[in-house]
Tab-separated table of C-alpha atoms and ligand atoms in Angstrom:
chain	number	residue	atom	x	y	z
M	1	UNK	CA	37.943	80.097	35.351
M	2	UNK	CA	39.199	79.727	39.141
M	3	UNK	CA	41.523	82.229	40.538
M	4	UNK	CA	45.216	82.098	40.343
M	5	UNK	CA	47.518	83.169	43.184
M	6	UNK	CA	50.228	83.518	41.085
M	7	UNK	CA	50.088	87.492	40.033
M	8	UNK	CA	52.843	89.444	39.169
M	9	UNK	CA	53.825	93.317	39.365
M	10	UNK	CA	52.223	93.718	35.825
M	11	UNK	CA	48.989	92.170	36.822
M	12	UNK	CA	49.722	89.079	34.943
M	13	UNK	CA	48.235	85.974	36.054
M	14	UNK	CA	50.418	82.808	35.866
M	15	UNK	CA	48.311	79.860	35.050
M	16	UNK	CA	50.453	77.822	32.742
M	17	UNK	CA	53.563	75.718	33.619
M	18	UNK	CA	56.156	74.359	31.312
M	19	UNK	CA	58.034	71.765	32.952
M	20	UNK	CA	61.206	70.522	31.143
M	21	UNK	CA	61.776	66.870	32.164
M	22	UNK	CA	65.001	66.496	30.672
M	23	UNK	CA	67.801	68.633	28.962
M	24	UNK	CA	68.452	65.833	26.769
M	25	UNK	CA	67.555	64.784	23.310
M	26	UNK	CA	67.678	62.353	20.765
M	27	UNK	CA	68.020	64.907	17.895
M	28	UNK	CA	70.467	67.982	17.508
M	29	UNK	CA	68.371	70.500	15.744
M	30	UNK	CA	70.623	73.098	14.462
M	31	UNK	CA	68.815	76.304	15.633
M	32	UNK	CA	68.350	74.723	19.273
M	33	UNK	CA	71.558	73.108	20.135
M	34	UNK	CA	75.289	73.555	19.275
M	35	UNK	CA	77.040	70.398	17.707
M	36	UNK	CA	78.624	69.583	20.802
M	37	UNK	CA	76.444	69.657	23.951
M	38	UNK	CA	77.277	68.993	27.572
M	39	UNK	CA	74.337	67.778	29.380
M	40	UNK	CA	73.472	67.619	33.276
M	41	UNK	CA	74.728	64.847	35.422
M	42	UNK	CA	71.649	62.894	36.905
M	43	UNK	CA	72.374	64.107	40.252
M	44	UNK	CA	71.659	67.500	39.290
M	45	UNK	CA	68.148	66.620	37.503
M	46	UNK	CA	64.819	66.802	39.354
M	47	UNK	CA	63.765	63.055	40.126
M	48	UNK	CA	60.122	62.455	38.893
M	49	UNK	CA	58.895	62.295	42.380
M	50	UNK	CA	60.580	65.990	42.703
M	51	UNK	CA	58.657	66.886	39.572
M	52	UNK	CA	55.667	65.644	40.650
M	53	UNK	CA	55.863	67.451	44.116
M	54	UNK	CA	56.606	70.879	42.544
M	55	UNK	CA	53.805	70.353	40.084
M	56	UNK	CA	51.597	69.800	43.087
M	57	UNK	CA	52.694	73.212	44.355
M	58	UNK	CA	52.206	75.049	40.959
M	59	UNK	CA	48.614	73.513	40.649
M	60	UNK	CA	47.674	74.401	44.011
M	61	UNK	CA	48.769	78.072	43.486
M	62	UNK	CA	46.376	78.114	40.409
M	63	UNK	CA	48.063	76.841	37.520
M	64	UNK	CA	45.603	74.820	35.315
M	65	UNK	CA	47.720	73.573	32.500
M	66	UNK	CA	51.166	71.935	32.460
M	67	UNK	CA	53.069	71.351	29.587
M	68	UNK	CA	55.647	68.567	29.493
M	69	UNK	CA	58.590	69.553	27.508
M	70	UNK	CA	62.574	69.440	27.308
M	71	UNK	CA	64.992	68.337	25.727
M	72	UNK	CA	62.889	65.578	24.233
M	73	UNK	CA	60.698	64.512	26.922
M	74	UNK	CA	60.054	61.121	25.599
M	75	UNK	CA	63.895	60.116	26.446
M	76	UNK	CA	63.089	60.637	30.222
M	77	UNK	CA	62.671	57.522	31.792
M	78	UNK	CA	59.452	57.146	33.884
M	79	UNK	CA	57.907	59.746	31.525
M	80	UNK	CA	54.153	57.847	31.270
M	81	UNK	CA	54.529	57.527	35.098
M	82	UNK	CA	55.185	61.155	35.527
M	83	UNK	CA	51.925	62.033	33.215
M	84	UNK	CA	49.757	59.681	35.201
M	85	UNK	CA	50.557	61.348	38.334
M	86	UNK	CA	50.339	64.621	37.198
M	87	UNK	CA	47.112	64.164	35.309
M	88	UNK	CA	45.555	63.431	38.545
M	89	UNK	CA	46.234	66.738	40.278
M	90	UNK	CA	43.421	68.320	41.464
M	91	UNK	CA	42.508	71.758	39.702
M	92	UNK	CA	44.888	70.870	36.698
M	93	UNK	CA	42.655	71.402	33.581
M	94	UNK	CA	45.176	70.339	30.847
M	95	UNK	CA	48.217	68.075	30.922
M	96	UNK	CA	49.949	68.453	27.254
M	97	UNK	CA	53.386	67.687	25.735
M	98	UNK	CA	55.840	68.925	23.236
M	99	UNK	CA	57.884	66.506	21.419
M	100	UNK	CA	60.060	65.914	18.672
M	101	UNK	CA	57.975	62.987	17.740
M	102	UNK	CA	60.562	60.449	17.346
M	103	UNK	CA	59.522	58.021	19.580
M	104	UNK	CA	55.772	58.752	19.526
M	105	UNK	CA	55.127	55.576	17.641
M	106	UNK	CA	55.987	53.844	21.007
M	107	UNK	CA	54.379	56.093	23.302
M	108	UNK	CA	51.366	57.534	22.031
M	109	UNK	CA	48.752	55.379	23.242
M	110	UNK	CA	50.189	55.279	26.926
M	111	UNK	CA	50.555	59.053	27.036
M	112	UNK	CA	46.815	59.274	26.017
M	113	UNK	CA	45.766	56.573	28.697
M	114	UNK	CA	47.946	58.597	31.092
M	115	UNK	CA	45.923	61.870	30.765
M	116	UNK	CA	48.212	63.781	28.032
M	117	UNK	CA	44.982	65.478	26.198
M	118	UNK	CA	47.048	67.478	23.475
M	119	UNK	CA	50.480	67.335	21.850
M	120	UNK	CA	52.456	69.400	19.686
M	121	UNK	CA	55.013	67.742	17.459
M	122	UNK	CA	57.954	69.743	15.956
M	123	UNK	CA	58.449	69.381	12.454
M	124	UNK	CA	60.413	71.701	10.289
M	125	UNK	CA	60.903	70.287	6.868
M	126	UNK	CA	58.779	67.325	5.001
M	127	UNK	CA	62.167	66.816	2.829
M	128	UNK	CA	63.892	63.821	4.002
M	129	UNK	CA	67.545	64.839	3.526
M	130	UNK	CA	66.725	68.455	4.775
M	131	UNK	CA	65.104	67.171	7.840
M	132	UNK	CA	68.527	64.925	8.484
M	133	UNK	CA	70.323	68.137	8.365
M	134	UNK	CA	68.613	70.238	10.203
M	135	UNK	CA	68.190	67.737	12.890
M	136	UNK	CA	72.046	66.481	12.414
M	137	UNK	CA	70.756	63.025	12.049
M	138	UNK	CA	67.119	62.546	12.437
M	139	UNK	CA	64.872	60.258	10.402
M	140	UNK	CA	61.829	61.996	8.654
M	141	UNK	CA	60.040	58.500	8.604
M	142	UNK	CA	60.198	58.350	12.178
M	143	UNK	CA	58.315	61.672	12.920
M	144	UNK	CA	55.865	60.882	10.283
M	145	UNK	CA	55.450	57.542	11.986
M	146	UNK	CA	54.940	59.363	15.221
M	147	UNK	CA	52.231	61.724	13.816
M	148	UNK	CA	50.137	58.504	12.465
M	149	UNK	CA	50.377	57.023	15.887
M	150	UNK	CA	49.513	60.132	17.633
M	151	UNK	CA	46.356	60.579	15.393
M	152	UNK	CA	45.305	57.225	16.057
M	153	UNK	CA	45.923	57.230	19.836
M	154	UNK	CA	43.280	59.924	19.999
M	155	UNK	CA	44.631	63.029	21.372
M	156	UNK	CA	42.372	65.835	21.496
M	157	UNK	CA	44.208	68.208	19.359
M	158	UNK	CA	47.617	67.660	17.658
M	159	UNK	CA	49.852	70.586	16.504
M	160	UNK	CA	52.725	70.899	14.491
M	161	UNK	CA	55.571	73.242	15.276
M	162	UNK	CA	57.870	74.530	12.563
M	163	UNK	CA	60.518	77.140	13.338
M	164	UNK	CA	61.123	78.654	9.721
M	165	UNK	CA	64.919	80.037	8.958
M	166	UNK	CA	65.562	82.014	5.607
M	167	UNK	CA	67.510	79.997	3.118
M	168	UNK	CA	66.910	76.709	5.177
M	169	UNK	CA	63.287	75.950	5.127
M	170	UNK	CA	61.261	78.969	4.421
M	171	UNK	CA	60.300	77.598	1.035
M	172	UNK	CA	58.215	74.845	2.856
M	173	UNK	CA	55.979	77.279	4.535
M	174	UNK	CA	52.846	76.241	2.029
M	175	UNK	CA	53.855	72.638	2.403
M	176	UNK	CA	53.893	72.277	5.801
M	177	UNK	CA	50.440	74.015	5.842
M	178	UNK	CA	49.118	71.879	3.234
M	179	UNK	CA	50.622	68.934	5.340
M	180	UNK	CA	48.690	70.158	8.384
M	181	UNK	CA	45.410	70.860	6.444
M	182	UNK	CA	45.425	67.124	4.798
M	183	UNK	CA	45.803	65.590	8.408
M	184	UNK	CA	43.518	67.820	10.184
M	185	UNK	CA	46.232	69.301	12.389
M	186	UNK	CA	46.781	72.628	13.464
M	187	UNK	CA	50.064	74.242	12.827
M	188	UNK	CA	52.189	76.960	14.522
M	189	UNK	CA	55.186	78.680	12.773
M	190	UNK	CA	57.803	79.923	15.412
M	191	UNK	CA	60.162	82.600	14.936
M	192	UNK	CA	63.898	81.662	15.932
M	193	UNK	CA	65.066	82.950	19.324
M	194	UNK	CA	68.566	83.964	20.241
M	195	UNK	CA	69.026	81.318	22.739
M	196	UNK	CA	72.447	79.684	23.510
M	197	UNK	CA	75.431	79.705	21.094
M	198	UNK	CA	74.931	77.684	18.016
M	199	UNK	CA	77.462	76.949	15.395
M	200	UNK	CA	75.502	75.949	12.076
M	201	UNK	CA	74.473	79.684	11.128
M	202	UNK	CA	74.093	83.194	12.366
M	203	UNK	CA	70.822	83.901	13.504
M	204	UNK	CA	70.924	87.504	12.310
M	205	UNK	CA	70.903	85.961	8.574
M	206	UNK	CA	68.265	83.413	8.794
M	207	UNK	CA	65.470	85.673	10.472
M	208	UNK	CA	62.008	85.247	8.987
M	209	UNK	CA	59.193	87.013	10.638
M	210	UNK	CA	55.645	85.969	11.156
M	211	UNK	CA	54.167	88.758	8.981
M	212	UNK	CA	55.991	87.607	5.961
M	213	UNK	CA	55.004	83.966	6.598
M	214	UNK	CA	51.544	85.148	6.919
M	215	UNK	CA	51.456	86.852	3.496
M	216	UNK	CA	53.033	83.566	1.896
M	217	UNK	CA	50.130	81.470	3.553
M	218	UNK	CA	47.664	84.172	2.098
M	219	UNK	CA	48.806	83.085	-1.808
M	220	UNK	CA	47.024	79.773	-1.225
M	221	UNK	CA	45.139	79.565	1.716
M	222	UNK	CA	42.162	81.717	3.096
M	223	UNK	CA	42.860	82.701	6.623
M	224	UNK	CA	40.260	83.869	8.956
M	225	UNK	CA	40.242	85.568	12.523
M	226	UNK	CA	39.668	82.443	14.779
M	227	UNK	CA	37.041	82.143	17.230
M	228	UNK	CA	39.069	79.670	19.109
M	229	UNK	CA	39.899	81.404	22.584
M	230	UNK	CA	42.047	79.334	24.694
M	231	UNK	CA	42.202	81.514	27.991
M	232	UNK	CA	45.437	79.517	28.875
M	233	UNK	CA	47.024	79.911	25.279
M	234	UNK	CA	48.709	83.392	26.380
M	235	UNK	CA	50.982	84.944	23.662
M	236	UNK	CA	49.883	82.561	20.530
M	237	UNK	CA	47.751	83.881	17.824
M	238	UNK	CA	45.420	81.840	15.844
M	239	UNK	CA	43.926	81.964	12.533
M	240	UNK	CA	41.607	79.342	10.933
M	241	UNK	CA	42.006	78.108	7.642
M	242	UNK	CA	38.668	78.234	5.799
M	243	UNK	CA	36.887	74.976	5.005
M	244	UNK	CA	39.190	73.034	7.180
M	245	UNK	CA	39.793	71.736	10.701
M	246	UNK	CA	43.173	73.645	10.721
M	247	UNK	CA	44.094	76.685	12.676
M	248	UNK	CA	47.461	78.478	12.098
M	249	UNK	CA	49.433	79.745	14.989
M	250	UNK	CA	51.927	82.490	14.981
M	251	UNK	CA	54.610	82.598	17.703
M	252	UNK	CA	56.748	85.777	17.368
M	253	UNK	CA	58.994	86.577	19.875
M	254	UNK	CA	61.022	88.711	17.724
M	255	UNK	CA	58.529	90.847	15.492
M	256	UNK	CA	55.769	91.305	17.893
M	257	UNK	CA	56.597	91.459	21.619
M	258	UNK	CA	53.696	89.638	23.487
M	259	UNK	CA	54.932	89.679	26.823
M	260	UNK	CA	52.062	91.853	28.264
M	261	UNK	CA	49.785	88.613	27.843
M	262	UNK	CA	52.068	86.248	29.286
M	263	UNK	CA	50.509	83.692	31.517
M	264	UNK	CA	53.418	81.308	32.196
M	265	UNK	CA	56.557	80.227	33.836
M	266	UNK	CA	59.033	77.316	33.039
M	267	UNK	CA	60.956	74.822	35.515
M	268	UNK	CA	63.993	73.165	33.816
M	269	UNK	CA	65.056	69.698	34.457
M	270	UNK	CA	67.836	71.160	36.934
M	271	UNK	CA	64.677	72.800	39.119
M	272	UNK	CA	65.309	76.314	38.185
M	273	UNK	CA	62.029	78.336	38.016
M	274	UNK	CA	62.715	80.486	35.171
M	275	UNK	CA	60.442	83.575	35.404
M	276	UNK	CA	60.914	84.634	31.694
M	277	UNK	CA	62.172	82.844	28.612
M	278	UNK	CA	64.262	85.916	27.768
M	279	UNK	CA	65.817	86.781	30.809
M	280	UNK	CA	67.860	84.958	33.671
M	281	UNK	CA	65.778	85.588	36.589
M	282	UNK	CA	65.275	82.449	38.441
M	283	UNK	CA	64.686	80.328	41.723
M	284	UNK	CA	66.435	77.250	42.583
M	285	UNK	CA	63.431	75.364	43.562
M	286	UNK	CA	65.623	72.080	43.741
M	287	UNK	CA	67.555	73.408	46.644
M	288	UNK	CA	64.340	74.328	48.163
M	289	UNK	CA	62.716	70.834	47.682
M	290	UNK	CA	65.813	68.914	48.872
M	291	UNK	CA	66.807	71.404	51.954
M	292	UNK	CA	63.013	70.905	53.088
M	293	UNK	CA	61.681	67.622	52.035
M	294	UNK	CA	57.789	67.273	52.086
M	295	UNK	CA	57.277	71.137	52.837
M	296	UNK	CA	54.568	72.204	50.500
M	297	UNK	CA	53.697	75.136	52.028
M	298	UNK	CA	56.963	76.595	52.152
M	299	UNK	CA	57.501	75.613	48.535
M	300	UNK	CA	54.194	77.395	47.772
M	301	UNK	CA	55.478	80.551	49.437
M	302	UNK	CA	58.686	80.581	47.595
M	303	UNK	CA	56.765	80.520	44.259
M	304	UNK	CA	54.294	83.447	45.344
M	305	UNK	CA	57.352	85.222	46.486
M	306	UNK	CA	59.100	84.992	43.115
M	307	UNK	CA	56.282	86.720	41.465
M	308	UNK	CA	57.793	89.962	42.355
M	309	UNK	CA	60.521	89.188	40.125
M	310	UNK	CA	59.229	88.267	37.029
M	311	UNK	CA	60.509	90.521	34.383
M	312	UNK	CA	58.102	92.774	32.446
M	313	UNK	CA	59.393	91.689	29.039
M	314	UNK	CA	62.212	90.220	27.079
M	315	UNK	CA	64.643	91.977	24.512
M	316	UNK	CA	65.847	89.638	22.129
M	317	UNK	CA	68.455	90.687	19.725
M	318	UNK	CA	69.651	87.908	16.934
M	319	UNK	CA	73.162	89.533	16.879
M	320	UNK	CA	73.700	89.383	20.654
M	321	UNK	CA	73.308	86.038	22.640
M	322	UNK	CA	72.832	87.292	25.799
M	323	UNK	CA	70.896	84.346	27.276
M	324	UNK	CA	73.520	81.345	27.035
M	325	UNK	CA	71.203	78.640	27.753
M	326	UNK	CA	69.894	76.584	24.912
M	327	UNK	CA	66.130	76.244	24.297
M	328	UNK	CA	66.737	72.515	25.053
M	329	UNK	CA	67.793	73.349	28.495
M	330	UNK	CA	65.085	75.759	29.001
M	331	UNK	CA	61.965	74.144	28.236
M	332	UNK	CA	60.329	75.313	24.984
E	401	SAM	N1	62.255	68.146	21.585
E	401	SAM	C1	60.642	68.426	21.857
E	401	SAM	C2	60.434	69.362	20.363
E	401	SAM	O1	61.367	69.495	19.954
E	401	SAM	O2	59.282	69.539	20.274
E	401	SAM	C3	60.521	69.624	22.870
E	401	SAM	C4	61.410	70.629	23.356
E	401	SAM	S1	61.800	71.894	21.855
E	401	SAM	C5	63.034	73.189	22.986
E	401	SAM	C6	60.478	72.939	22.125
E	401	SAM	C7	60.009	73.828	20.573
E	401	SAM	O3	61.418	74.928	20.880
E	401	SAM	C8	60.077	73.042	19.689
E	401	SAM	O4	59.266	73.131	18.613
E	401	SAM	C9	61.476	73.612	18.747
E	401	SAM	O5	61.344	73.687	17.331
E	401	SAM	C10	61.474	74.878	19.527
E	401	SAM	N2	62.657	75.772	19.547
E	401	SAM	C11	64.040	75.376	19.919
E	401	SAM	N3	64.880	75.878	19.519
E	401	SAM	C12	64.346	77.082	19.361
E	401	SAM	C13	64.785	78.600	19.216
E	401	SAM	N4	66.050	79.023	19.283
E	401	SAM	N5	63.878	79.584	18.710
E	401	SAM	C14	62.723	79.158	18.551
E	401	SAM	N6	62.217	77.903	18.585
E	401	SAM	C15	63.176	76.959	19.359
E	402	SF4	FE1	65.916	68.012	20.632
E	402	SF4	FE2	63.375	69.600	20.547
E	402	SF4	FE3	65.867	71.110	20.596
E	402	SF4	FE4	65.373	69.794	18.185
E	402	SF4	S1	64.097	71.371	19.097
E	402	SF4	S2	67.128	69.448	19.412
E	402	SF4	S3	64.143	67.866	19.069
E	402	SF4	S4	65.058	69.523	22.223
């Protein structure tokens, strides 16, 4: 593995950038967004050229993996062109994406051709009515078609993401795993994080820990420690489902603080470099880029300097929304 110039005060090496290409979305998942959301005006969003320039700086500093996310990355005009230019950056090992899958039917082939090697698809329910109410108006069929299209397009790996909420979809843990195994996909279960005000439920009442999900899975599946070890995976923990191609991941920001192995930063659609998902420490890259057009070295230096301010860890409390930015505006 090559060296990273991005090393923080706790000797964590940043090799992974999550780039939010838009704060907009074609769904309104209840745990992610409030019913009424105000989105950024176009002038405040980084252009595709600015996103490519910022990415170039990160890769020159040792970032090896970029995830395109949002909001919903596939609603951003020009997303395939952006993927095309990022995948050609010298030193980038992997360009990946997280999508809700709704538009994948249309985009899967082009994304693979543009160099997106792996994709995470979010799906929290396999029941059409429940899917609709969780996403406020989404159609499960669209996502299932998207998953089929992704399978046919030849991504190296497809992973499902499911946020599990008590009393909402915690009875689908096993069904989602079965679906993943039957389709040869990986799956990650994610604990809900208190990011942004939401209107549908109290997060303190819907908490489900990764530990209890693992217990549910153990009733039907034999989970074995995975030899899979992606150096860029950072805090995700994976187990293999015996006699299958499926790995199960647990993303446990609430029950098991994983900050010591954090290897990532995020850039929002607005061009804010977020040094931690659960803190407000940030650097306005948009201003730097717009004030100093073409100055790659200046931008790189500002990013290197920002590592001094990367917080040691997050402190999430489901009863207390200290972070007002929603996940959709953060880049999940
Ligand atoms: N729209 C795309 C999608 O849904 O996959 C990409 C962006 S979304 C913000 C990325 C991931 O964050 C999704 O898997 C979603 O379920 C998850 N997410 C959103 N809000 C969350 C929250 N409050 N806590 C935990 N995960 C959340
Ligand atoms: Fe949109 Fe993804 Fe948030 Fe759902 S989780 S509202 S699909 S950004």
